[in-house]
Coordinates of N, CA, C and O in Angstrom, one line a residue:
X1 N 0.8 -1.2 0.0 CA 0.0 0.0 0.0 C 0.9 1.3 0.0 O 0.5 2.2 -0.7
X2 N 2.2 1.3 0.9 CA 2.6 2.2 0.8 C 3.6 2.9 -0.6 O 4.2 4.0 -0.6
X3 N 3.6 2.0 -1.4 CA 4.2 2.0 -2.9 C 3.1 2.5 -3.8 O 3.4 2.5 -5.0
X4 N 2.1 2.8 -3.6 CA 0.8 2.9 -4.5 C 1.0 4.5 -4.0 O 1.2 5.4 -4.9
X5 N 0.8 4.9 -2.6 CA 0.9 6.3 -2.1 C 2.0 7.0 -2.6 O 1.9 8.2 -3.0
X6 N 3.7 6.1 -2.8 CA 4.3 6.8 -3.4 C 4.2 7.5 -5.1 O 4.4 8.7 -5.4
X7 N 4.0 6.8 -5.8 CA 3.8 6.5 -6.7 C 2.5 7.6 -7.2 O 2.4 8.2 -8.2
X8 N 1.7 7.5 -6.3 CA 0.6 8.9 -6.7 C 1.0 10.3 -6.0 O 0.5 11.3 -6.5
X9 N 1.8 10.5 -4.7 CA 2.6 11.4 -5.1 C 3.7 12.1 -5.9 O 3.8 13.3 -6.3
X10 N 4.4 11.2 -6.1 CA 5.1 11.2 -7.7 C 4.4 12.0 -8.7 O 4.8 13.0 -9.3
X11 N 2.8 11.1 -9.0 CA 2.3 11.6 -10.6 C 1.8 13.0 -9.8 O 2.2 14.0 -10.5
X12 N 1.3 13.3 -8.8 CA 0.8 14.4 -8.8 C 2.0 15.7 -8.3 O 1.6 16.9 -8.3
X13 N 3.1 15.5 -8.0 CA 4.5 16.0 -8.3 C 4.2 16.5 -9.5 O 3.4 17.4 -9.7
X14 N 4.7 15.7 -10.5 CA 5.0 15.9 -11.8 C 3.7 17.2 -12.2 O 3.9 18.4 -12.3
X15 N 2.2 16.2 -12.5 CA 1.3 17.0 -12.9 C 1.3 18.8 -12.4 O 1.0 19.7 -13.1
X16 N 1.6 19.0 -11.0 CA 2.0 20.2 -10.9 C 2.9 21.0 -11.3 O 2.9 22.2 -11.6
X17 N 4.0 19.9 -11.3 CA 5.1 20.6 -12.2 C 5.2 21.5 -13.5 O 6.1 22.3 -13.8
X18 N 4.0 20.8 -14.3 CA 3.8 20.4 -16.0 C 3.3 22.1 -15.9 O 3.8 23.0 -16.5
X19 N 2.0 22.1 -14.9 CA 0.9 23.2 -14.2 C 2.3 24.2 -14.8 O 2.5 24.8 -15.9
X20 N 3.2 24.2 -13.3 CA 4.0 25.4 -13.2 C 4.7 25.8 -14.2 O 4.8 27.0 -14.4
X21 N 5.4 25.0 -15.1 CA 6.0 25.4 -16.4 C 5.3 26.0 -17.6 O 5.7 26.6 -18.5
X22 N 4.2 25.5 -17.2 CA 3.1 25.9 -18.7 C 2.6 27.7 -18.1 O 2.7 28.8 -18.6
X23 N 2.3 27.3 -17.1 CA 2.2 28.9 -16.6 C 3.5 29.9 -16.7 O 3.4 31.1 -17.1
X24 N 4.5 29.3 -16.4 CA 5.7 29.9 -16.6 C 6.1 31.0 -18.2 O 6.4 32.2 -18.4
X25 N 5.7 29.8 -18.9 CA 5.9 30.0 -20.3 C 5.2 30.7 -20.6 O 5.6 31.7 -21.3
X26 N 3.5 30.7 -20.2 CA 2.8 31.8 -20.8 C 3.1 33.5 -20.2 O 3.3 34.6 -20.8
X27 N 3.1 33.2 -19.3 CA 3.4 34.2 -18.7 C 5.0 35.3 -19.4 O 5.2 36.5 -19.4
X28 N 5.5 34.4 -19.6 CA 7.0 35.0 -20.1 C 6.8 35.4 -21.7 O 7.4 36.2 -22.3
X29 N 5.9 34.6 -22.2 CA 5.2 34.9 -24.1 C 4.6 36.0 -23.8 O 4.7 36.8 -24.8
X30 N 3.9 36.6 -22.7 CA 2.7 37.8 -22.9 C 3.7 38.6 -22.2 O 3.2 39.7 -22.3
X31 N 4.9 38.8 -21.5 CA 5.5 39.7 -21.2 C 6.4 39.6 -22.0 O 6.6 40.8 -22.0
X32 N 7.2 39.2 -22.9 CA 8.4 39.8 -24.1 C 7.6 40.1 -25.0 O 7.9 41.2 -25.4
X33 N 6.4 39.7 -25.6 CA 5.7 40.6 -26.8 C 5.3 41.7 -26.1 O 5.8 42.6 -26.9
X34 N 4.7 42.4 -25.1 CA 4.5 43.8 -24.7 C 5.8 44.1 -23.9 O 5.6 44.7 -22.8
X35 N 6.8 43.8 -24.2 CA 8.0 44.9 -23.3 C 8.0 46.1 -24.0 O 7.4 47.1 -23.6
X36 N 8.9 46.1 -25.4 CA 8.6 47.3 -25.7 C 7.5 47.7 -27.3 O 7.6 47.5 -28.5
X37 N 6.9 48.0 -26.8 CA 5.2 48.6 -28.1 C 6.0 49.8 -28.8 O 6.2 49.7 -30.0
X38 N 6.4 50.5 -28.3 CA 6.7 51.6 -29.1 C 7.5 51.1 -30.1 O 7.3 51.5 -31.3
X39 N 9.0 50.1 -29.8 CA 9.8 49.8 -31.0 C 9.4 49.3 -32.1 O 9.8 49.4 -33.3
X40 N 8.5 48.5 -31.4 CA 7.4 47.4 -32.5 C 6.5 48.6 -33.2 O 6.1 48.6 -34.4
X41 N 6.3 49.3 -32.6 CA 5.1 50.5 -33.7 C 6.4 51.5 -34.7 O 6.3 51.9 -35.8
X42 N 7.7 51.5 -33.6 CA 8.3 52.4 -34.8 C 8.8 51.6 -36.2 O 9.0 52.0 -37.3
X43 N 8.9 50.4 -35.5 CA 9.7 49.5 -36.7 C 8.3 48.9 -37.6 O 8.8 48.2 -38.4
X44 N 7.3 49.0 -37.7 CA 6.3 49.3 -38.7 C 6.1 50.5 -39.1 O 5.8 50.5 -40.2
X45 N 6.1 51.6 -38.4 CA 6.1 53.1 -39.4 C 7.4 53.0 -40.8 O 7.5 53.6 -41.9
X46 N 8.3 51.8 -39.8 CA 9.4 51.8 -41.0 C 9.9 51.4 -41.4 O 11.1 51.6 -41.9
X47 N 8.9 50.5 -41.4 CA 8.2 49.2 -42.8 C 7.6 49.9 -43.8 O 8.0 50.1 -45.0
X48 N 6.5 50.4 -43.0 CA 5.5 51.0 -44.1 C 6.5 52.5 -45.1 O 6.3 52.6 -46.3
X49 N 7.0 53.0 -44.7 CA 7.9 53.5 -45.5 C 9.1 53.8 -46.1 O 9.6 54.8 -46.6
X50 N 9.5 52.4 -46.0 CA 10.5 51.8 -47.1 C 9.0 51.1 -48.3 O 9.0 51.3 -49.5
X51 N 8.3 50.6 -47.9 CA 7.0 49.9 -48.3 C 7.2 50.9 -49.6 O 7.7 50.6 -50.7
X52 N 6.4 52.3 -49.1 CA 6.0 53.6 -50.2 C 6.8 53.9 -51.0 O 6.6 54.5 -52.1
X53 N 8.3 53.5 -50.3 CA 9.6 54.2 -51.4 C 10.0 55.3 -50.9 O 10.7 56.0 -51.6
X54 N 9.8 55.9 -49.4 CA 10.0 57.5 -48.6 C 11.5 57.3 -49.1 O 12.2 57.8 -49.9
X55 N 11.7 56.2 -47.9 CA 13.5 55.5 -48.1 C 13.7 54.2 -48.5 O 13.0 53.2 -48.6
X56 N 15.2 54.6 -49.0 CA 15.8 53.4 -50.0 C 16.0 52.1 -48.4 O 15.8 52.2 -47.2
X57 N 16.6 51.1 -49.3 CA 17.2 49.6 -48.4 C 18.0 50.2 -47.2 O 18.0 50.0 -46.0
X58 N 18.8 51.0 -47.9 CA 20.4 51.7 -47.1 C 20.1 52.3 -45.8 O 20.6 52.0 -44.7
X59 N 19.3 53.2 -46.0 CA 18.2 53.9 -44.6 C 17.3 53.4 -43.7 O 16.9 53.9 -42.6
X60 N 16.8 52.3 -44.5 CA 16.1 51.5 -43.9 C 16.8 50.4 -42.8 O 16.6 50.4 -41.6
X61 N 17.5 49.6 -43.4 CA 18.7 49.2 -42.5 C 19.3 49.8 -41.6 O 19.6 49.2 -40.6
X62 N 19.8 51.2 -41.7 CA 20.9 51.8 -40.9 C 19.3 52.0 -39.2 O 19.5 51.8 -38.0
X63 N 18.1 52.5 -40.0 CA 16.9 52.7 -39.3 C 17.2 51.7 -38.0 O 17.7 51.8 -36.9
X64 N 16.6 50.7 -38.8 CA 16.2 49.1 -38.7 C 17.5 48.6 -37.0 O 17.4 48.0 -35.9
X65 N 18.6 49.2 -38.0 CA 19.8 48.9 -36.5 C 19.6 49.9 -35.7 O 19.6 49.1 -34.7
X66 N 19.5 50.8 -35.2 CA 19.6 51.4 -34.1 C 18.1 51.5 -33.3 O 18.0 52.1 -32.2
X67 N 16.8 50.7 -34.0 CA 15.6 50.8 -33.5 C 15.9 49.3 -32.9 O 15.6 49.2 -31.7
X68 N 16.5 48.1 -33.4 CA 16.7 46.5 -32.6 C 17.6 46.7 -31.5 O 17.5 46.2 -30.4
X69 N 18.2 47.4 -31.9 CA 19.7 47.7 -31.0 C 18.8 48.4 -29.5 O 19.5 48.8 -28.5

């Protein structure tokens, strides 16, 4: 009997574990996509105009590095 007790402590160890990691992860997915909004909104303003042709590849890039950076 007392091997049956261990043994379902064990799975339910685990199943919390699984719990805690999965929360972990979400939690860490909804916080790196909203860290920074503004970079993400600038680096689409400048998309959309290399998009139109405002600026060439050259500007866009040089942009592109110091908005990742």
């Amino acid at each position: 009997m007392h091997w049956v007790n261990g043994v379902d402590g064990w799975i339910t160890f685990t199943w919390w574990a699984i719990l805690i990691l999965i929360a972990i992860f979400i939690i860490r997915y909804f916080v790196k996509r909203n860290m920074h909004p503004e970079e993400s909104k600038a680096l689409n303003i400048l998309k959309e105009r290399f998009a139109k042709g405002e600026i060439d590849k050259d500007e866009f890039e040089e942009k592109k590095k110091h908005l990742v950076d």
